[in-house]
């Protein structure tokens, strides 16, 4: 088996953000630091040293292609696409990402709208998979992302569908919370206010690193 793989989920519509920012593009394409929201999330994933796969829909394909090799990109139909009979949703996105790396030691599921998750956090969660079937990052006792699954859960992950994601697997198997000093595991982007908050947090972290 290879290393654990980071599966970045970027196939959602971001409907709440789109409603607030009509005509301003997908939330994952918003400027963030020196890149974009998705670009920063992927950069941190790649800096972890773990293999990375990103799951996108057609509107984000060009953006994803500018960041990763084509072999590491999974393209899904958009929700509501009448040409697709696939049971789309977060579960299907996870299954699609996991299925292209079936021989991995495990899979770390990371939403694409979490650009503050640090490379060291991903490495810590991946390391903990050696001892636990399910691992999630937590900060000060609060559960966050990524959530990781060991290789023995492949058959169940590969058949997920719908919007439930992997919650039933987390409930079924012993899950370990890996405590990390990374507040980014709790910070995602749903609204324009979230974007401003994430940008401020990113600026503070960059300033702290610079000093």
PDB file of C-alpha atoms in Angstrom:
ATOM      1  CA  UNK A   1       0.000   0.000   0.000  1.00  0.00           C
ATOM      2  CA  UNK A   2       1.016   3.609  -0.552  1.00  0.00           C
ATOM      3  CA  UNK A   3       0.708   6.476   1.919  1.00  0.00           C
ATOM      4  CA  UNK A   4      -2.616   7.813   3.079  1.00  0.00           C
ATOM      5  CA  UNK A   5      -4.166  10.145   0.485  1.00  0.00           C
ATOM      6  CA  UNK A   6      -5.736  13.545   1.079  1.00  0.00           C
ATOM      7  CA  UNK A   7      -9.091  13.718  -0.750  1.00  0.00           C
ATOM      8  CA  UNK A   8     -10.093  17.368  -1.152  1.00  0.00           C
ATOM      9  CA  UNK A   9     -13.820  17.823  -1.756  1.00  0.00           C
ATOM     10  CA  UNK A  10     -14.570  20.710  -4.112  1.00  0.00           C
ATOM     11  CA  UNK A  11     -17.667  19.510  -5.969  1.00  0.00           C
ATOM     12  CA  UNK A  12     -20.284  21.388  -3.941  1.00  0.00           C
ATOM     13  CA  UNK A  13     -22.209  24.315  -5.375  1.00  0.00           C
ATOM     14  CA  UNK A  14     -21.518  26.694  -2.488  1.00  0.00           C
ATOM     15  CA  UNK A  15     -25.116  27.833  -2.847  1.00  0.00           C
ATOM     16  CA  UNK A  16     -25.236  29.967   0.287  1.00  0.00           C
ATOM     17  CA  UNK A  17     -22.169  31.965  -0.691  1.00  0.00           C
ATOM     18  CA  UNK A  18     -23.336  32.197  -4.306  1.00  0.00           C
ATOM     19  CA  UNK A  19     -26.636  33.659  -3.156  1.00  0.00           C
ATOM     20  CA  UNK A  20     -24.823  36.422  -1.287  1.00  0.00           C
ATOM     21  CA  UNK A  21     -22.232  37.048  -3.987  1.00  0.00           C
ATOM     22  CA  UNK A  22     -24.162  36.559  -7.214  1.00  0.00           C
ATOM     23  CA  UNK A  23     -21.918  37.065 -10.214  1.00  0.00           C
ATOM     24  CA  UNK A  24     -18.683  37.004  -8.162  1.00  0.00           C
ATOM     25  CA  UNK A  25     -17.705  33.406  -8.909  1.00  0.00           C
ATOM     26  CA  UNK A  26     -17.531  30.226  -6.863  1.00  0.00           C
ATOM     27  CA  UNK A  27     -16.495  30.569  -3.229  1.00  0.00           C
ATOM     28  CA  UNK A  28     -13.475  28.314  -3.814  1.00  0.00           C
ATOM     29  CA  UNK A  29     -12.155  30.692  -6.486  1.00  0.00           C
ATOM     30  CA  UNK A  30     -12.187  33.736  -4.211  1.00  0.00           C
ATOM     31  CA  UNK A  31      -8.780  35.391  -3.673  1.00  0.00           C
ATOM     32  CA  UNK A  32      -7.082  34.172  -0.525  1.00  0.00           C
ATOM     33  CA  UNK A  33      -3.543  35.083   0.459  1.00  0.00           C
ATOM     34  CA  UNK A  34      -1.334  34.726  -2.599  1.00  0.00           C
ATOM     35  CA  UNK A  35      -3.756  32.275  -4.231  1.00  0.00           C
ATOM     36  CA  UNK A  36      -7.419  31.328  -3.907  1.00  0.00           C
ATOM     37  CA  UNK A  37      -9.413  29.471  -1.255  1.00  0.00           C
ATOM     38  CA  UNK A  38      -9.065  26.166  -3.111  1.00  0.00           C
ATOM     39  CA  UNK A  39      -5.495  26.935  -4.145  1.00  0.00           C
ATOM     40  CA  UNK A  40      -4.470  27.487  -0.523  1.00  0.00           C
ATOM     41  CA  UNK A  41      -6.253  24.352   0.671  1.00  0.00           C
ATOM     42  CA  UNK A  42      -4.502  22.292  -2.000  1.00  0.00           C
ATOM     43  CA  UNK A  43      -1.130  23.936  -1.327  1.00  0.00           C
ATOM     44  CA  UNK A  44      -1.312  22.986   2.346  1.00  0.00           C
ATOM     45  CA  UNK A  45      -2.350  19.446   1.407  1.00  0.00           C
ATOM     46  CA  UNK A  46       0.605  19.098  -0.962  1.00  0.00           C
ATOM     47  CA  UNK A  47       3.007  20.590   1.601  1.00  0.00           C
ATOM     48  CA  UNK A  48       2.057  17.760   3.967  1.00  0.00           C
ATOM     49  CA  UNK A  49       3.982  15.381   1.704  1.00  0.00           C
ATOM     50  CA  UNK A  50       0.920  13.166   1.275  1.00  0.00           C
ATOM     51  CA  UNK A  51      -0.580  12.340  -2.132  1.00  0.00           C
ATOM     52  CA  UNK A  52      -3.539  14.588  -3.004  1.00  0.00           C
ATOM     53  CA  UNK A  53      -6.712  14.057  -5.047  1.00  0.00           C
ATOM     54  CA  UNK A  54      -9.296  16.787  -5.629  1.00  0.00           C
ATOM     55  CA  UNK A  55     -12.941  16.146  -6.576  1.00  0.00           C
ATOM     56  CA  UNK A  56     -14.512  18.961  -8.613  1.00  0.00           C
ATOM     57  CA  UNK A  57     -17.313  19.731 -11.060  1.00  0.00           C
ATOM     58  CA  UNK A  58     -16.875  21.207 -14.536  1.00  0.00           C
ATOM     59  CA  UNK A  59     -17.027  24.896 -13.462  1.00  0.00           C
ATOM     60  CA  UNK A  60     -13.921  24.424 -11.292  1.00  0.00           C
ATOM     61  CA  UNK A  61     -12.024  22.107 -13.627  1.00  0.00           C
ATOM     62  CA  UNK A  62      -9.858  24.789 -15.234  1.00  0.00           C
ATOM     63  CA  UNK A  63      -8.947  26.166 -11.824  1.00  0.00           C
ATOM     64  CA  UNK A  64      -8.097  22.699 -10.487  1.00  0.00           C
ATOM     65  CA  UNK A  65      -6.017  21.908 -13.573  1.00  0.00           C
ATOM     66  CA  UNK A  66      -3.885  24.974 -12.894  1.00  0.00           C
ATOM     67  CA  UNK A  67      -3.090  23.582  -9.451  1.00  0.00           C
ATOM     68  CA  UNK A  68      -2.783  19.792  -9.854  1.00  0.00           C
ATOM     69  CA  UNK A  69      -1.935  17.232 -12.506  1.00  0.00           C
ATOM     70  CA  UNK A  70      -4.908  15.853 -14.441  1.00  0.00           C
ATOM     71  CA  UNK A  71      -4.371  12.373 -12.958  1.00  0.00           C
ATOM     72  CA  UNK A  72      -5.112  13.819  -9.500  1.00  0.00           C
ATOM     73  CA  UNK A  73      -8.415  15.457 -10.477  1.00  0.00           C
ATOM     74  CA  UNK A  74     -11.806  13.719 -10.418  1.00  0.00           C
ATOM     75  CA  UNK A  75     -14.583  15.520 -12.317  1.00  0.00           C
ATOM     76  CA  UNK A  76     -18.210  14.894 -11.308  1.00  0.00           C
ATOM     77  CA  UNK A  77     -21.479  16.090 -12.852  1.00  0.00           C
ATOM     78  CA  UNK A  78     -23.075  19.067 -11.159  1.00  0.00           C
ATOM     79  CA  UNK A  79     -25.991  18.584  -8.796  1.00  0.00           C
ATOM     80  CA  UNK A  80     -29.211  18.701 -10.797  1.00  0.00           C
ATOM     81  CA  UNK A  81     -27.523  17.753 -14.070  1.00  0.00           C
ATOM     82  CA  UNK A  82     -30.298  16.017 -16.056  1.00  0.00           C
ATOM     83  CA  UNK A  83     -27.689  14.035 -18.012  1.00  0.00           C
ATOM     84  CA  UNK A  84     -26.458  12.305 -14.864  1.00  0.00           C
ATOM     85  CA  UNK A  85     -28.120   9.366 -13.140  1.00  0.00           C
ATOM     86  CA  UNK A  86     -25.468   9.247 -10.407  1.00  0.00           C
ATOM     87  CA  UNK A  87     -26.613   9.635  -6.779  1.00  0.00           C
ATOM     88  CA  UNK A  88     -24.665  12.842  -6.287  1.00  0.00           C
ATOM     89  CA  UNK A  89     -23.859  14.513  -2.980  1.00  0.00           C
ATOM     90  CA  UNK A  90     -21.036  14.564  -0.451  1.00  0.00           C
ATOM     91  CA  UNK A  91     -21.112  10.801  -0.062  1.00  0.00           C
ATOM     92  CA  UNK A  92     -20.691  10.300  -3.800  1.00  0.00           C
ATOM     93  CA  UNK A  93     -17.833  12.834  -3.845  1.00  0.00           C
ATOM     94  CA  UNK A  94     -16.026  10.923  -1.107  1.00  0.00           C
ATOM     95  CA  UNK A  95     -16.598   7.607  -2.872  1.00  0.00           C
ATOM     96  CA  UNK A  96     -15.299   9.013  -6.155  1.00  0.00           C
ATOM     97  CA  UNK A  97     -12.136  10.412  -4.601  1.00  0.00           C
ATOM     98  CA  UNK A  98     -11.399   7.261  -2.613  1.00  0.00           C
ATOM     99  CA  UNK A  99     -12.046   4.972  -5.588  1.00  0.00           C
ATOM    100  CA  UNK A 100      -9.286   6.490  -7.729  1.00  0.00           C
ATOM    101  CA  UNK A 101      -6.710   5.609  -5.045  1.00  0.00           C
ATOM    102  CA  UNK A 102      -7.955   2.176  -3.876  1.00  0.00           C
ATOM    103  CA  UNK A 103      -4.539   0.974  -2.677  1.00  0.00           C
ATOM    104  CA  UNK A 104      -3.898   3.850  -0.292  1.00  0.00           C
ATOM    105  CA  UNK A 105      -3.137   3.228   3.375  1.00  0.00           C
ATOM    106  CA  UNK A 106      -6.107   5.439   4.194  1.00  0.00           C
ATOM    107  CA  UNK A 107      -7.911   8.596   3.097  1.00  0.00           C
ATOM    108  CA  UNK A 108      -8.089  12.024   4.734  1.00  0.00           C
ATOM    109  CA  UNK A 109     -11.294  13.780   3.684  1.00  0.00           C
ATOM    110  CA  UNK A 110     -10.787  17.547   3.618  1.00  0.00           C
ATOM    111  CA  UNK A 111     -13.377  20.089   2.417  1.00  0.00           C
ATOM    112  CA  UNK A 112     -11.946  22.465  -0.167  1.00  0.00           C
ATOM    113  CA  UNK A 113     -13.292  25.465   1.732  1.00  0.00           C
ATOM    114  CA  UNK A 114     -10.923  24.967   4.694  1.00  0.00           C
ATOM    115  CA  UNK A 115      -7.745  26.801   3.619  1.00  0.00           C
ATOM    116  CA  UNK A 116      -6.445  27.271   7.166  1.00  0.00           C
ATOM    117  CA  UNK A 117      -5.818  23.551   7.841  1.00  0.00           C
ATOM    118  CA  UNK A 118      -2.049  23.254   8.150  1.00  0.00           C
ATOM    119  CA  UNK A 119       0.257  20.607   6.627  1.00  0.00           C
ATOM    120  CA  UNK A 120       1.402  19.408  10.066  1.00  0.00           C
ATOM    121  CA  UNK A 121      -2.224  18.708  11.005  1.00  0.00           C
ATOM    122  CA  UNK A 122      -2.674  16.484   7.975  1.00  0.00           C
ATOM    123  CA  UNK A 123       0.488  14.571   8.832  1.00  0.00           C
ATOM    124  CA  UNK A 124      -0.648  14.091  12.452  1.00  0.00           C
ATOM    125  CA  UNK A 125      -4.029  12.729  11.403  1.00  0.00           C
ATOM    126  CA  UNK A 126      -2.452  10.421   8.814  1.00  0.00           C
ATOM    127  CA  UNK A 127      -0.016   9.058  11.405  1.00  0.00           C
ATOM    128  CA  UNK A 128      -2.856   8.320  13.841  1.00  0.00           C
ATOM    129  CA  UNK A 129      -4.536   6.102  11.226  1.00  0.00           C
ATOM    130  CA  UNK A 130      -1.973   3.419  12.025  1.00  0.00           C
ATOM    131  CA  UNK A 131      -3.758   2.892  15.354  1.00  0.00           C
ATOM    132  CA  UNK A 132      -7.400   3.777  14.625  1.00  0.00           C
ATOM    133  CA  UNK A 133      -9.952   2.999  11.883  1.00  0.00           C
ATOM    134  CA  UNK A 134     -11.356   6.551  11.977  1.00  0.00           C
ATOM    135  CA  UNK A 135      -9.476   9.700  13.010  1.00  0.00           C
ATOM    136  CA  UNK A 136     -10.629  13.295  13.059  1.00  0.00           C
ATOM    137  CA  UNK A 137      -8.697  16.451  13.843  1.00  0.00           C
ATOM    138  CA  UNK A 138      -9.809  18.323  16.922  1.00  0.00           C
ATOM    139  CA  UNK A 139      -8.786  21.641  18.456  1.00  0.00           C
ATOM    140  CA  UNK A 140      -9.301  22.296  22.156  1.00  0.00           C
ATOM    141  CA  UNK A 141     -11.685  19.353  22.276  1.00  0.00           C
ATOM    142  CA  UNK A 142     -13.827  20.517  19.343  1.00  0.00           C
ATOM    143  CA  UNK A 143     -14.213  18.153  16.417  1.00  0.00           C
ATOM    144  CA  UNK A 144     -13.070  19.418  13.035  1.00  0.00           C
ATOM    145  CA  UNK A 145     -11.583  18.326   9.708  1.00  0.00           C
ATOM    146  CA  UNK A 146     -10.010  16.420   8.134  1.00  0.00           C
ATOM    147  CA  UNK A 147     -11.689  13.140   8.953  1.00  0.00           C
ATOM    148  CA  UNK A 148      -9.604  10.119   7.999  1.00  0.00           C
ATOM    149  CA  UNK A 149     -10.464   6.487   7.334  1.00  0.00           C
ATOM    150  CA  UNK A 150      -8.163   3.475   7.360  1.00  0.00           C
ATOM    151  CA  UNK A 151      -7.774   1.149   4.390  1.00  0.00           C
ATOM    152  CA  UNK A 152     -10.000  -1.582   5.859  1.00  0.00           C
ATOM    153  CA  UNK A 153     -13.016   0.714   5.345  1.00  0.00           C
ATOM    154  CA  UNK A 154     -12.466   0.989   1.590  1.00  0.00           C
ATOM    155  CA  UNK A 155     -15.477  -1.058   0.496  1.00  0.00           C
ATOM    156  CA  UNK A 156     -17.828   1.043   2.610  1.00  0.00           C
ATOM    157  CA  UNK A 157     -16.298   4.357   1.551  1.00  0.00           C
ATOM    158  CA  UNK A 158     -16.404   3.425  -2.137  1.00  0.00           C
ATOM    159  CA  UNK A 159     -20.155   2.820  -2.008  1.00  0.00           C
ATOM    160  CA  UNK A 160     -21.196   6.025  -0.251  1.00  0.00           C
ATOM    161  CA  UNK A 161     -23.814   8.207  -1.931  1.00  0.00           C
ATOM    162  CA  UNK A 162     -26.166  11.075  -1.224  1.00  0.00           C
ATOM    163  CA  UNK A 163     -25.655  14.002   1.124  1.00  0.00           C
ATOM    164  CA  UNK A 164     -25.029  12.076   4.339  1.00  0.00           C
ATOM    165  CA  UNK A 165     -21.314  11.842   3.659  1.00  0.00           C
ATOM    166  CA  UNK A 166     -19.477   9.422   5.928  1.00  0.00           C
ATOM    167  CA  UNK A 167     -21.356  10.126   9.155  1.00  0.00           C
ATOM    168  CA  UNK A 168     -22.668   6.597   9.485  1.00  0.00           C
ATOM    169  CA  UNK A 169     -19.123   5.223   9.299  1.00  0.00           C
ATOM    170  CA  UNK A 170     -17.963   7.635  11.974  1.00  0.00           C
ATOM    171  CA  UNK A 171     -20.853   6.469  14.162  1.00  0.00           C
ATOM    172  CA  UNK A 172     -20.234   2.771  13.465  1.00  0.00           C
ATOM    173  CA  UNK A 173     -16.487   2.552  14.116  1.00  0.00           C
ATOM    174  CA  UNK A 174     -14.336   3.754  17.027  1.00  0.00           C
ATOM    175  CA  UNK A 175     -13.256   7.286  16.161  1.00  0.00           C
ATOM    176  CA  UNK A 176     -10.163   8.943  17.606  1.00  0.00           C
ATOM    177  CA  UNK A 177      -9.890  12.691  18.035  1.00  0.00           C
ATOM    178  CA  UNK A 178      -6.334  13.818  17.219  1.00  0.00           C
ATOM    179  CA  UNK A 179      -5.766  17.010  19.223  1.00  0.00           C
ATOM    180  CA  UNK A 180      -3.866  19.618  17.199  1.00  0.00           C
ATOM    181  CA  UNK A 181      -2.853  23.243  17.901  1.00  0.00           C
ATOM    182  CA  UNK A 182      -4.457  24.254  14.595  1.00  0.00           C
ATOM    183  CA  UNK A 183      -7.617  26.362  14.856  1.00  0.00           C
ATOM    184  CA  UNK A 184      -8.001  26.030  11.107  1.00  0.00           C
ATOM    185  CA  UNK A 185      -9.566  22.587  11.540  1.00  0.00           C
ATOM    186  CA  UNK A 186     -12.704  24.385  12.754  1.00  0.00           C
ATOM    187  CA  UNK A 187     -12.856  27.140  10.113  1.00  0.00           C
ATOM    188  CA  UNK A 188     -14.790  26.681   6.879  1.00  0.00           C
ATOM    189  CA  UNK A 189     -16.380  29.045   4.380  1.00  0.00           C
ATOM    190  CA  UNK A 190     -20.129  29.261   3.861  1.00  0.00           C
ATOM    191  CA  UNK A 191     -20.773  33.005   3.771  1.00  0.00           C
ATOM    192  CA  UNK A 192     -19.080  36.251   2.811  1.00  0.00           C
ATOM    193  CA  UNK A 193     -18.582  36.948   6.521  1.00  0.00           C
ATOM    194  CA  UNK A 194     -16.748  33.632   6.820  1.00  0.00           C
ATOM    195  CA  UNK A 195     -14.453  34.670   3.973  1.00  0.00           C
ATOM    196  CA  UNK A 196     -13.543  37.937   5.723  1.00  0.00           C
ATOM    197  CA  UNK A 197     -12.920  36.022   8.969  1.00  0.00           C
ATOM    198  CA  UNK A 198     -10.696  33.470   7.231  1.00  0.00           C
ATOM    199  CA  UNK A 199      -8.697  36.171   5.480  1.00  0.00           C
ATOM    200  CA  UNK A 200      -8.107  37.953   8.792  1.00  0.00           C
ATOM    201  CA  UNK A 201      -7.030  34.695  10.471  1.00  0.00           C
ATOM    202  CA  UNK A 202      -4.693  33.950   7.557  1.00  0.00           C
ATOM    203  CA  UNK A 203      -3.121  37.418   7.771  1.00  0.00           C
ATOM    204  CA  UNK A 204      -2.536  37.012  11.514  1.00  0.00           C
ATOM    205  CA  UNK A 205      -0.901  33.621  11.019  1.00  0.00           C
ATOM    206  CA  UNK A 206       1.313  34.948   8.224  1.00  0.00           C
ATOM    207  CA  UNK A 207       2.391  37.860  10.412  1.00  0.00           C
ATOM    208  CA  UNK A 208       3.180  35.503  13.305  1.00  0.00           C
ATOM    209  CA  UNK A 209       5.283  33.253  11.049  1.00  0.00           C
ATOM    210  CA  UNK A 210       7.139  36.274   9.649  1.00  0.00           C
ATOM    211  CA  UNK A 211       8.175  37.395  13.113  1.00  0.00           C
TER     212      UNK A 211
END
